Short mmCIF file of C-alpha atoms and ligand atoms in Angstrom, two decimals:
data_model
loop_
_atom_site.label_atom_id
_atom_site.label_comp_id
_atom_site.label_asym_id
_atom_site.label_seq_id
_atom_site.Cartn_x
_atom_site.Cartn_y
_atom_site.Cartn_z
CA UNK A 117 0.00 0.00 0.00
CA UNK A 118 1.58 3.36 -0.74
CA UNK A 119 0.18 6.65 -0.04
CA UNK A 120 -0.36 8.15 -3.38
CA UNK A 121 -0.85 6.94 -6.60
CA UNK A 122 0.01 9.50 -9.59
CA UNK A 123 -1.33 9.03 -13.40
CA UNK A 124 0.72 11.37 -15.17
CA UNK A 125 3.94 13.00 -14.81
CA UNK A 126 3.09 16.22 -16.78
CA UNK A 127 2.46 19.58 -14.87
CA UNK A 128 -0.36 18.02 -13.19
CA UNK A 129 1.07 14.89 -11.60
CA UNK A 130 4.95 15.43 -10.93
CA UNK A 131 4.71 19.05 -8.76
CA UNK A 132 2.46 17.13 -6.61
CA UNK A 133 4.10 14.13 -6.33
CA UNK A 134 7.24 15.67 -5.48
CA UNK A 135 6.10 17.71 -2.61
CA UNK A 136 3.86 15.21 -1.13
CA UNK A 137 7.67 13.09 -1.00
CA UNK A 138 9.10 16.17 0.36
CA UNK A 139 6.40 15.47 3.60
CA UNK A 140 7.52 11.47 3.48
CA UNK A 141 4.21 10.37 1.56
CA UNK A 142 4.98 7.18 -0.03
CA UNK A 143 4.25 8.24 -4.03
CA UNK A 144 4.36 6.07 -7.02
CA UNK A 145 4.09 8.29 -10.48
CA UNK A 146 3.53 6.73 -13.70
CA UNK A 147 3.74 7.59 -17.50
CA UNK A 148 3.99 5.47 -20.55
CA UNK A 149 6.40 8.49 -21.60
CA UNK A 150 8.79 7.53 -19.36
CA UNK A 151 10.13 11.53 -18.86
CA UNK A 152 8.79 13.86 -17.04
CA UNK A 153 7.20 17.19 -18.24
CA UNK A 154 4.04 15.64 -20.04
CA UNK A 155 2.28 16.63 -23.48
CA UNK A 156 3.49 20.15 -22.73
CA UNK A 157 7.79 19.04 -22.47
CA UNK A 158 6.99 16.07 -25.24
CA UNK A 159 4.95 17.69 -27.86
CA UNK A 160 2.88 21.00 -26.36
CA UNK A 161 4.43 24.15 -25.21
CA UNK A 162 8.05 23.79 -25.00
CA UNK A 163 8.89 22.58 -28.65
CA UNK A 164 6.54 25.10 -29.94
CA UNK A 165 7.51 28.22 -28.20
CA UNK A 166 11.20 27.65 -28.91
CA UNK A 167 10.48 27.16 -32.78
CA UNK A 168 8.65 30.29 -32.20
CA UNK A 169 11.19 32.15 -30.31
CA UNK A 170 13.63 30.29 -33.75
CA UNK A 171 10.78 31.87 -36.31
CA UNK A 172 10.82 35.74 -34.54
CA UNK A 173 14.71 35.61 -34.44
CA UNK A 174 14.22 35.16 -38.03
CA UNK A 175 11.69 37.88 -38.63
CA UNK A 176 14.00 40.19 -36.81
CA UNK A 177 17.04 39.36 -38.60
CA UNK A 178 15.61 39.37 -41.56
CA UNK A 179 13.63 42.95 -41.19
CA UNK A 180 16.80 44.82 -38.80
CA UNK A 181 20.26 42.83 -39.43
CA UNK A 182 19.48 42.65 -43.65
CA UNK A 183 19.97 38.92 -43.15
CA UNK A 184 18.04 37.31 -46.86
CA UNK A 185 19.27 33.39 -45.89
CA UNK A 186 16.02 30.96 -46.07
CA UNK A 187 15.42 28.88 -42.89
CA UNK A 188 17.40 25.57 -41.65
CA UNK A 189 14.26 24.28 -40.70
CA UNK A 190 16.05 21.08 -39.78
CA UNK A 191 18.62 22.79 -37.37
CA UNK A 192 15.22 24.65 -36.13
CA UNK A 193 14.05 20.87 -35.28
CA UNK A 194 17.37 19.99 -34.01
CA UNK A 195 17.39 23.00 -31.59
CA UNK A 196 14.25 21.70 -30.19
CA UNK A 197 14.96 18.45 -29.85
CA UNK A 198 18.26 19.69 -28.13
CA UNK A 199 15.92 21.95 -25.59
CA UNK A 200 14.01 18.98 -24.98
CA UNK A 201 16.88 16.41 -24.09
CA UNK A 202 17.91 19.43 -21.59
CA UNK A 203 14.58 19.71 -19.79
CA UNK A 204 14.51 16.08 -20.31
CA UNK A 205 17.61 15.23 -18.56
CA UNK A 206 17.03 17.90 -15.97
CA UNK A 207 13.71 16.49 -14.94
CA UNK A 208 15.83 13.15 -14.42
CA UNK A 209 17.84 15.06 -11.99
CA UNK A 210 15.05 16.54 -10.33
CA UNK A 211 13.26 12.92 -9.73
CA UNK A 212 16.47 11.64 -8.40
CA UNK A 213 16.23 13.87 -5.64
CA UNK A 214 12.81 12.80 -4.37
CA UNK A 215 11.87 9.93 -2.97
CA UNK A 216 9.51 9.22 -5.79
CA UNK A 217 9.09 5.66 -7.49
CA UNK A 218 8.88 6.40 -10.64
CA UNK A 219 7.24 3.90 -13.28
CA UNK A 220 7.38 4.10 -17.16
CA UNK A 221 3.98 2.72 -17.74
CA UNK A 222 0.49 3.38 -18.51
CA UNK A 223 -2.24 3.13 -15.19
CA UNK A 224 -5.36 1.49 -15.62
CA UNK A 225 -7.85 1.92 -13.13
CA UNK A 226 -9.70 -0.86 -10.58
CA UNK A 227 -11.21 1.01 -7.94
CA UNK A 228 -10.48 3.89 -6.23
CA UNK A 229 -7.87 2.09 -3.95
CA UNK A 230 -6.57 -0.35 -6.86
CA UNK A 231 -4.73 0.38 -9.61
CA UNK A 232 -2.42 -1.92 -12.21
CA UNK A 233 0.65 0.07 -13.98
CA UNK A 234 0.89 -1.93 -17.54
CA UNK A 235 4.50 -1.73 -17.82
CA UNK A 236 6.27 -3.02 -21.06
CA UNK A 237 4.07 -6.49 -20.58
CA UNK A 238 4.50 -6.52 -16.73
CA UNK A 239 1.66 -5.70 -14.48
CA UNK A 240 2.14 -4.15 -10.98
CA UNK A 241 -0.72 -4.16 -8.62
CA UNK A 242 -1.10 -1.09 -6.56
CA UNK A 243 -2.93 -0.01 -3.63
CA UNK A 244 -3.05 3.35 -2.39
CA UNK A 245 -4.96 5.73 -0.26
CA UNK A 246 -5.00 8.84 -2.52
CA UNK A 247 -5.30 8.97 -6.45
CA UNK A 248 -4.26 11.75 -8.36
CA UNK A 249 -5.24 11.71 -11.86
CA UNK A 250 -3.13 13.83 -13.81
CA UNK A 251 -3.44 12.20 -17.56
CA UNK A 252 -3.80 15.41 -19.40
CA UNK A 253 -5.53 15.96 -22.78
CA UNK A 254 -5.07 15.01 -26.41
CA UNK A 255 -5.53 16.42 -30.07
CA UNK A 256 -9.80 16.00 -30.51
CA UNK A 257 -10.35 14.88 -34.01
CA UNK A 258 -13.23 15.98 -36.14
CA UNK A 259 -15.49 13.13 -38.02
CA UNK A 260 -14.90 13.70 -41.84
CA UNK A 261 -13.18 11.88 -44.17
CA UNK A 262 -9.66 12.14 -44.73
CA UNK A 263 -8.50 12.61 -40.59
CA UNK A 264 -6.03 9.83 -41.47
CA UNK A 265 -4.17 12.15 -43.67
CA UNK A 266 -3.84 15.02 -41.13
CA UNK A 267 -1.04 15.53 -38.72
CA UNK A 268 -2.05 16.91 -35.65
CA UNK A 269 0.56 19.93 -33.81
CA UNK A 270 1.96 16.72 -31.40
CA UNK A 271 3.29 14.92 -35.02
CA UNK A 272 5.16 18.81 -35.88
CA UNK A 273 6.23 19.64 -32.19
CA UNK A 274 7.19 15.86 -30.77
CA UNK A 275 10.40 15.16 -29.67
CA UNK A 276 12.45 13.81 -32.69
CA UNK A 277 10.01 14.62 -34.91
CA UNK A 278 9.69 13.32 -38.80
CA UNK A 279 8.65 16.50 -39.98
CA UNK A 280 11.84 18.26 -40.37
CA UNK A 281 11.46 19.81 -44.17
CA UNK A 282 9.66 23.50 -43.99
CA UNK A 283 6.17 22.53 -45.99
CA UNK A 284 5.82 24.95 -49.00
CA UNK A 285 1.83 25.47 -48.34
CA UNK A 286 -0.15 24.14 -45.11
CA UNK A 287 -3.43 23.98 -44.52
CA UNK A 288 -4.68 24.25 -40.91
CA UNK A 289 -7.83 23.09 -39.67
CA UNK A 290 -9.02 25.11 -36.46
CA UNK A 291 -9.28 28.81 -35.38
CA UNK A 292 -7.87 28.14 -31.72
CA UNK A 293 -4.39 28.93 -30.29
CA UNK A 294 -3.17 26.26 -31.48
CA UNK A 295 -3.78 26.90 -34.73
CA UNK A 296 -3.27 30.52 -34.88
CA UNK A 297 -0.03 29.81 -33.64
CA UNK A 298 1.28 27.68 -35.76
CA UNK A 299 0.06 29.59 -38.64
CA UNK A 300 2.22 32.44 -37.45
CA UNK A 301 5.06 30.26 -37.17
CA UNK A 302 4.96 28.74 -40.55
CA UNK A 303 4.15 32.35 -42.11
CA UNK A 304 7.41 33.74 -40.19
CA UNK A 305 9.75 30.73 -41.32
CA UNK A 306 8.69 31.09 -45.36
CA UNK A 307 5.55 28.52 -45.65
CA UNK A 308 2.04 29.54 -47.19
CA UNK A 309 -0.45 29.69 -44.70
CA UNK A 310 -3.83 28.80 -44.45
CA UNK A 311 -6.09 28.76 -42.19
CA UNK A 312 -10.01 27.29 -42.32
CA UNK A 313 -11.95 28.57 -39.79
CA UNK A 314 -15.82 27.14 -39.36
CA UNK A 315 -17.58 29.84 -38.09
CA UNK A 316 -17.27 33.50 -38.33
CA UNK A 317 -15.05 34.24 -35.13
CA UNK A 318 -11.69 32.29 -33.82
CA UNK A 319 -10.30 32.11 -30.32
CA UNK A 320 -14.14 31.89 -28.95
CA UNK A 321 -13.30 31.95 -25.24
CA UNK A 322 -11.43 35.02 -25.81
CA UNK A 323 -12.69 39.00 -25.41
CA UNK A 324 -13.74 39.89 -28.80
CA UNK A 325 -12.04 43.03 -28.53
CA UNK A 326 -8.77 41.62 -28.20
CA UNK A 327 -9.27 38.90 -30.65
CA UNK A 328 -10.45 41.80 -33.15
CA UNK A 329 -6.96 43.66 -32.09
CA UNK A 330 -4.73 40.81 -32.58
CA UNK A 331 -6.20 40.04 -36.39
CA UNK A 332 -5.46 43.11 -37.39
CA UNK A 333 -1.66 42.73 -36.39
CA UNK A 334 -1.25 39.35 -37.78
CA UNK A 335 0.63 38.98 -40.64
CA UNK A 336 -1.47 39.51 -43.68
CA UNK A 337 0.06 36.98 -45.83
CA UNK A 338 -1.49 34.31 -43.53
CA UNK A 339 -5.13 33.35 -45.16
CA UNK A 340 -7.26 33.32 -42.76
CA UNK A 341 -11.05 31.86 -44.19
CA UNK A 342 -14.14 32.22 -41.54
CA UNK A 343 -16.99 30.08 -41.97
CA UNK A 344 -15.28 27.69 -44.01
CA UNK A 345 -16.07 23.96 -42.37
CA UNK A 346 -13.83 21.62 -43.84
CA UNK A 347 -15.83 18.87 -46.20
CA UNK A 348 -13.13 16.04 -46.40
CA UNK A 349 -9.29 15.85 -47.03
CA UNK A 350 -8.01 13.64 -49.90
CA UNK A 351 -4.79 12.28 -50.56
CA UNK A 352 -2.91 13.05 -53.96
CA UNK A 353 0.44 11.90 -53.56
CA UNK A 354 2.92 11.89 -50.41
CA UNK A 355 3.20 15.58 -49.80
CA UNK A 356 0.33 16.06 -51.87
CA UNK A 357 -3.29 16.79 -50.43
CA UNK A 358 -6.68 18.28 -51.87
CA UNK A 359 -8.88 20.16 -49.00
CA UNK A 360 -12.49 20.00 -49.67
CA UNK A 361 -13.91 22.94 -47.85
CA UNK A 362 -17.33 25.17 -48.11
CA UNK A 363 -17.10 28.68 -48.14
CA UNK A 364 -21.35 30.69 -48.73
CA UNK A 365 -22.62 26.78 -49.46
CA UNK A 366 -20.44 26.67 -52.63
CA UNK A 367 -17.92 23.68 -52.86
CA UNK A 368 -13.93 24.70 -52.87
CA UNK A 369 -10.65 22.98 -52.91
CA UNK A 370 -7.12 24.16 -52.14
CA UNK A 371 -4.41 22.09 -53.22
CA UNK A 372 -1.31 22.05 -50.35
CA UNK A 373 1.79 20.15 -49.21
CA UNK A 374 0.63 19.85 -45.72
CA UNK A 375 -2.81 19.78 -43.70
CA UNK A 376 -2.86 19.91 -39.86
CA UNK A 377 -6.13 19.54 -37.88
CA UNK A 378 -6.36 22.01 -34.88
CA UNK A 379 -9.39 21.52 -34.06
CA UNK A 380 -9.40 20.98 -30.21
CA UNK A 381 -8.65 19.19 -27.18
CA UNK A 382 -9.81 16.06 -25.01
CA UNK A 383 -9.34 14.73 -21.71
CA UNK A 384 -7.25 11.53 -21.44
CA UNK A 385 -9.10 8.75 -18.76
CA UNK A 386 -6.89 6.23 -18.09
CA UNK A 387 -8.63 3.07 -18.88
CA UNK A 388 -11.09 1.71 -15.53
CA UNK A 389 -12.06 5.64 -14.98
CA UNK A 390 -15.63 4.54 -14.99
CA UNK A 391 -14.90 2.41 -11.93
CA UNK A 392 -14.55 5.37 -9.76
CA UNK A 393 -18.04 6.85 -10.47
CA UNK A 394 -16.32 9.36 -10.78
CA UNK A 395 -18.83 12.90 -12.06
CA UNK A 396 -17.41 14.43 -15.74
CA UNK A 397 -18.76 17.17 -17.02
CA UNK A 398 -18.16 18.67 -20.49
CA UNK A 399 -14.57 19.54 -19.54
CA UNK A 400 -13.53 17.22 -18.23
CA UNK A 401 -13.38 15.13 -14.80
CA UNK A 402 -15.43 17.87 -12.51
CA UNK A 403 -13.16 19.13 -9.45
CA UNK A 404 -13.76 21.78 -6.76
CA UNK A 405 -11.27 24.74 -5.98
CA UNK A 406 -9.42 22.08 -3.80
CA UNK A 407 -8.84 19.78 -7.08
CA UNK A 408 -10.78 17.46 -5.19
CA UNK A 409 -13.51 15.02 -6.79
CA UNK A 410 -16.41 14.02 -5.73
CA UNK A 411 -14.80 10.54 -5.11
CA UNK A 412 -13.07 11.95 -1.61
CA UNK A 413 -9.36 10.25 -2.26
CA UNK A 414 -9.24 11.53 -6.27
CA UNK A 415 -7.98 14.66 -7.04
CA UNK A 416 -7.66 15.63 -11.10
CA UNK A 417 -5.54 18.27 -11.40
CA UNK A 418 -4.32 19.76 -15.04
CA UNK A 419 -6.09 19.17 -18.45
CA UNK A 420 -8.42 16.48 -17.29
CA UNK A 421 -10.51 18.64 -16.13
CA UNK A 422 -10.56 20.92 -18.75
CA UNK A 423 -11.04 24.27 -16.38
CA UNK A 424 -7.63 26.09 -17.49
CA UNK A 425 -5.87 23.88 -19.72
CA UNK A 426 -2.03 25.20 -19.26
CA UNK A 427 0.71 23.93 -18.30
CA UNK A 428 1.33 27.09 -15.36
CA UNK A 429 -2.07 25.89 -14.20
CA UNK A 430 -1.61 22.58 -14.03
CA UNK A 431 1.30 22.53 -12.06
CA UNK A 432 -0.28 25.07 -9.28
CA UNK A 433 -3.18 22.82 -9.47
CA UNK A 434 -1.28 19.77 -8.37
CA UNK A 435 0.32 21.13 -5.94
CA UNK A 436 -3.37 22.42 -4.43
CA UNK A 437 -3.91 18.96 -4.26
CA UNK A 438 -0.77 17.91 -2.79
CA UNK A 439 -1.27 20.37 -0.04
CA UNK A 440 -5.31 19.38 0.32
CA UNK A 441 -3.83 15.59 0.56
CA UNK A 442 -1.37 16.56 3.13
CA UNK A 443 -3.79 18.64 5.33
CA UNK A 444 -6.30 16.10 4.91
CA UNK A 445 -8.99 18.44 5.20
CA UNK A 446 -9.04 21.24 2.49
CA UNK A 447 -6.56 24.24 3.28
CA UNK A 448 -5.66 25.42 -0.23
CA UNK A 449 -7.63 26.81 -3.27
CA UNK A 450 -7.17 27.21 -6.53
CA UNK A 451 -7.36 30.57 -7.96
CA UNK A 452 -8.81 29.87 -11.89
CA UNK A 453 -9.36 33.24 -12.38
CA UNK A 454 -6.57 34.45 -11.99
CA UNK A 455 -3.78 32.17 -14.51
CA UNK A 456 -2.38 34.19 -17.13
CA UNK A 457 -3.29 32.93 -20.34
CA UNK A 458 -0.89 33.52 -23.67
CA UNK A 459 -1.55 33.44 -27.11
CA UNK A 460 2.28 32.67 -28.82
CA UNK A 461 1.02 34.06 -32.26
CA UNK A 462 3.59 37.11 -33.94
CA UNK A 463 2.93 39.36 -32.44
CA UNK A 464 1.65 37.86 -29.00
CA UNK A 465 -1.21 38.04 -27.09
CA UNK A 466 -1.53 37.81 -23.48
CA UNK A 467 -4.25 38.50 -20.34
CA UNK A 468 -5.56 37.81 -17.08
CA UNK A 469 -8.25 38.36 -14.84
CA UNK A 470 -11.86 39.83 -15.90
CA UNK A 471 -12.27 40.79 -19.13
CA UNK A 472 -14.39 43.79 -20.21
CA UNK A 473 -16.91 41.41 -21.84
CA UNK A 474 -17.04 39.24 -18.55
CA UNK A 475 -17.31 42.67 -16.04
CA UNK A 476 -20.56 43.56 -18.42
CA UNK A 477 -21.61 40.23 -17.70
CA UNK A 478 -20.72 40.28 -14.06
CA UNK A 479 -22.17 44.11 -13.76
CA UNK A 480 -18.57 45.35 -12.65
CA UNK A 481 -17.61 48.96 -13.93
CA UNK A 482 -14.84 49.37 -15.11
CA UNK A 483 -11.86 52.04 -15.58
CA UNK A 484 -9.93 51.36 -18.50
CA UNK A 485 -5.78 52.53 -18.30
CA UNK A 486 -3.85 52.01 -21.32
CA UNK A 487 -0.33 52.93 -22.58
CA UNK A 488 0.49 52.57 -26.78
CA UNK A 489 3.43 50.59 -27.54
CA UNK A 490 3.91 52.71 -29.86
CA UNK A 491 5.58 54.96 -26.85
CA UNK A 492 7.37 52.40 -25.27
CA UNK A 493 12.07 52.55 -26.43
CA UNK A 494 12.72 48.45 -26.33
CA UNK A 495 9.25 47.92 -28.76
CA UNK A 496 11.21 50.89 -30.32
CA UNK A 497 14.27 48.91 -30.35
CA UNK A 498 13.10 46.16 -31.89
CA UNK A 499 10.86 48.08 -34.30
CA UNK A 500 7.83 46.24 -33.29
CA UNK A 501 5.86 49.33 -31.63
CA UNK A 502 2.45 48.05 -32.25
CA UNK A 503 0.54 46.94 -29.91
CA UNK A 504 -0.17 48.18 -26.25
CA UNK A 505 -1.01 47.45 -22.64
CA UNK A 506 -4.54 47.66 -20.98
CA UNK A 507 -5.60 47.65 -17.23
CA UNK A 508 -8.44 47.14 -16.20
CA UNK A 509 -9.36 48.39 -12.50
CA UNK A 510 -12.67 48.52 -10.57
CA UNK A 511 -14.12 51.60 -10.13
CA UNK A 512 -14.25 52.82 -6.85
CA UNK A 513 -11.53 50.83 -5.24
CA UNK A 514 -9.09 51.09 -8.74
CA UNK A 515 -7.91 48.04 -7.64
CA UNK A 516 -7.22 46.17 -10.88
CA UNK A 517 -9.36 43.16 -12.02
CA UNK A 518 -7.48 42.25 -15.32
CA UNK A 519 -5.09 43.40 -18.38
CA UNK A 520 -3.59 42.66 -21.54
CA UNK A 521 -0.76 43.08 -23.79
CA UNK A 522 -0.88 42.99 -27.35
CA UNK A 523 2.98 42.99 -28.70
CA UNK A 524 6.53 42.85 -27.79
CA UNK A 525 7.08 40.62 -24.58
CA UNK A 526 3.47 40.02 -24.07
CA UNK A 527 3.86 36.82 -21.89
CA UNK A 528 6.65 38.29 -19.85
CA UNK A 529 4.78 41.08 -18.89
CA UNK A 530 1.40 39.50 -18.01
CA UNK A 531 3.46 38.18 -15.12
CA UNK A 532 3.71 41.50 -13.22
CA UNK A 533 0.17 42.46 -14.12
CA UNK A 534 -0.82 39.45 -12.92
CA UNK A 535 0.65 39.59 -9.92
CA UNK A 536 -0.95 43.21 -9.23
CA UNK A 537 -4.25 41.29 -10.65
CA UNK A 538 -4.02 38.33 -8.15
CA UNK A 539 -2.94 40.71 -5.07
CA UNK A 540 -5.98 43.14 -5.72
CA UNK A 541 -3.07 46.15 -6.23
CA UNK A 542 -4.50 49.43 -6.85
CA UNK A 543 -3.75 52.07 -9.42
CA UNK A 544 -1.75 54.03 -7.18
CA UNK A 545 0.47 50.88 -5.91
CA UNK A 546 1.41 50.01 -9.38
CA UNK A 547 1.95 54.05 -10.82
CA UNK A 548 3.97 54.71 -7.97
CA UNK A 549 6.14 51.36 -9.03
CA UNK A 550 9.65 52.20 -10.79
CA UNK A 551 9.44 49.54 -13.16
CA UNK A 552 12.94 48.78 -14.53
CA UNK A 553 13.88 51.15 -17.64
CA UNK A 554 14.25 50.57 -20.34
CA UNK A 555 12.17 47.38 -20.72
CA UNK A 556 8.54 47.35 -21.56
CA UNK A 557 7.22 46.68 -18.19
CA UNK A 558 8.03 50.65 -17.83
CA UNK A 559 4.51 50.90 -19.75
CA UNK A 560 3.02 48.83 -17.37
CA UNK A 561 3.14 51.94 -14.68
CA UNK A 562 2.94 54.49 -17.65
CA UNK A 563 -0.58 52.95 -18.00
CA UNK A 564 -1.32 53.11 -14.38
CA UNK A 565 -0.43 56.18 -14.58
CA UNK A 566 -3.16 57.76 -17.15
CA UNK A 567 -5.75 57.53 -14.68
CA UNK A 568 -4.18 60.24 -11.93
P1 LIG B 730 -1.15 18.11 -17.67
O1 LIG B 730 -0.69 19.49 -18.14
O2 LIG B 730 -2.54 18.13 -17.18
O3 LIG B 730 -0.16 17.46 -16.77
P2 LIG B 730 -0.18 16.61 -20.01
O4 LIG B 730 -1.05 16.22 -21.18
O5 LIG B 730 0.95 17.55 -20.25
O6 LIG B 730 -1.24 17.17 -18.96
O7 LIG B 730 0.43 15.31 -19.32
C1 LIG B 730 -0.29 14.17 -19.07
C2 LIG B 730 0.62 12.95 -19.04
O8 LIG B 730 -0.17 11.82 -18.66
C3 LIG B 730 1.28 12.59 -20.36
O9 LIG B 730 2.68 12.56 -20.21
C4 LIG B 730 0.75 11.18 -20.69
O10 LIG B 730 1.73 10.32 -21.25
C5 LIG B 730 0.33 10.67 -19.32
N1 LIG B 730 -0.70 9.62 -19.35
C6 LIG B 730 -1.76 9.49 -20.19
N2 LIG B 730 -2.48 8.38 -19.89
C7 LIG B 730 -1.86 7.79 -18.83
C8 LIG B 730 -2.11 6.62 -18.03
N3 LIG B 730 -3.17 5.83 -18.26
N4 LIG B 730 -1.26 6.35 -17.01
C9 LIG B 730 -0.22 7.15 -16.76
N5 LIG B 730 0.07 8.24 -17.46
C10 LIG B 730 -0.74 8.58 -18.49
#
């Protein structure tokens, strides 16, 4: 019998599982993977951002150093891989400090004290007290013919990937983050872009304002198609595919090298989930603030549930549940409102807290504080001055309920705004704050500032 049983070792199982070994819980972690760091280290976040961070060295280069080379997209792929080994291999480190059993193997469910770890043909047996179920999510495909011809953004992003030869013309199926990204990407490295959106808006969960802000700055070479359902993909030769799409009920076709489906995520249940009676909504598994379930012993932290699918989240999560575990009587919350959220696009996109859409909802007024990028030296510097940063603070109190950034450093800065956001600062507190010259957090209090 060990004390905790964890599903996962992504940002949702090995936080967790660490600190619950810190306070001498037995813990067994599992992951067919057999690394640590999840979807997000093996195929999510950290291979994309750094062919990002590869694609806007290349933009800059190209548009401030006079550098005309084409992209290595290969050495681009071999960076990545290289990043990943790193984070890989410091992970490994990072287990052998704990006390942590760690298992490569997948966990299938018996009840909610029994558990068997499939492991390469072997089969454990495992009792335990707690459960944490920290599986994750994968790519949600949609029914239509021609799926089977698609790669999805794990086949582009996975560690030692086969895709290592720029694609002339791409077709991508979605109008989430995921796609939008990627699009931006491609577009910055030298591929043809295009993206099929099925209804008339992309980035749904997302204030329209913003969303209406951040088209505008995208690249204009990327084609972007609204209400344009795909029909069925066909396949012509190897790098050769025909995309069946409607566009105002009339039948159209584009011809491309490439065609990616972004067109969601799901939850991953290990295999027994049933057995729990366990409640799922139509997120996910369905946790409280405390990441517990309604099963007492189960906590689901991370994509499974669906609430705030990022990495930053799930790892906070997990470690609400370690804590909760520990306590064993509910002593930490999670704070969904308040997780920065990031769209990688070129230029990015970041925000947190209430949105101006959700205060109307919520009947919060609102003061709005904003500061042009336009203003600001190091967007100067790097002549990428479009953009700015918003505040949003409640009036009466001006403490601050949200912002965004729309530019340079975007996902840097939402960091300090969030923190403001998360510690209810007011308007004064963060104008009266000498933010460090001359880096674009300077515009953070230059915003602030607008309202005195
Ligand atoms: P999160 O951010 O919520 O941690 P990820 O998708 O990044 O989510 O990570 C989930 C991890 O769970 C992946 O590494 C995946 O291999 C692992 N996983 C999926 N199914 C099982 C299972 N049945 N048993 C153990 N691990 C699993």
């Amino acid at each position: 019998m060990v004390d905790i049983l964890v599903a996962g070792a992504g940002g949702a199982g090995y936080p967790g599982a660490f600190r619950l070994a810190k306070s001498y819980m037995s813990v067994i972690m599992a992951d067919p993977k057999g690394e640590l760091g999840g979807n997000c280290l093996y195929q999510g976040c950290v291979p994309s951002k750094t062919i990002r961070e590869m694609a806007n060295l290349y933009l800059r280069a190209t548009k401030l150093l006079g550098i005309n080379h084409l992209v290595n997209f290969e050495k681009i792929q071999d960076h990545k891989d290289q990043v990943q080994e790193t984070r890989f291999k410091q992970h490994k480190e990072e287990l052998s400090e704990t006390f942590v059993e760690f298992i490569t193997g997948e966990v299938e469910i018996m009840d909610n004290h029994h558990a068997i770890i499939n492991e390469q043909g072997k089969q454990r047996q495992v009792e335990f007290k707690y459960l944490i179920l920290g599986t994750g999510s994968e790519p949600l495909k949609p029914k239509m013919p021609g799926t089977e011809f698609c790669i999805t953004s794990d086949d582009l992003y996975k560690y030692k990937t086969s895709i290592r030869k720029l694609p002339q013309d791409i077709v991508i199926i979605g109008g989430g983050y995921i796609a939008l990204e990627t699009a931006s990407i491609l577009n910055a490295l030298g591929s043809k872009v295009h993206v099929l959106v099925r209804s008339d808006r992309v980035l749904r969960s997302v204030d329209t304002r913003l969303v209406n802000s951040l088209l505008s700055m995208l690249d204009k070479n990327i084609d972007i198609k609204f209400n344009s359902p795909v029909i069925e993909v066909k396949k012509i030769s190897d790098n050769e595919y025909q995309v069946i799409y409607s566009e105002k009920s009339e039948k159209k076709t584009i011809n491309t090298n490439l065609v990616m489906l972004a067109t969601g995520r799901k939850p991953v249940y290990p295999k027994g989930t049933e057995k729990l009676g366990i409640a799922i909504g139509r997120k996910g598994i369905m946790v409280d603030e405390t990441i517990q379930t309604n099963v007492k012993n189960v906590y689901a932290p991370g994509d499974i549930n669906g609430i705030s699918p990022f990495f930053h989240s799930a790892v906070r999560q997990s470690l609400v549940a370690a804590h909760n575990i520990l306590a064993g009587s509910p002593i930490d919350y999670m704070d969904f409102q308040n997780v920065p959220i990031s769209i990688f696009t070129i230029p990015t996109v970041s925000y947190i807290g209430i949105m101006p859409e959700e205060a109307k909802k919520r009947g919060i007024e609102i003061i709005e504080a904003s500061y042009p990028l336009t203003k600001d030296s190091r967007a100067q510097m790097y002549d990428e001055a479009e953009g700015e940063i918003r505040l949003f603070f409640e009036k009466g109190s001006l403490r601050i309920i949200g912002g965004w950034i729309i530019g340079i450093d975007a996902p840097a800065l939402i960091n300090e705004i969030g923190t403001a956001v998360a510690n209810g600062l007011t308007a004064r507190e963060m104008a009266n704050y000498a933010d460090q010259h001359p880096m674009t957090n300077e515009s953070i209090s230059y915003a602030a500032r607008t309202i005195f």
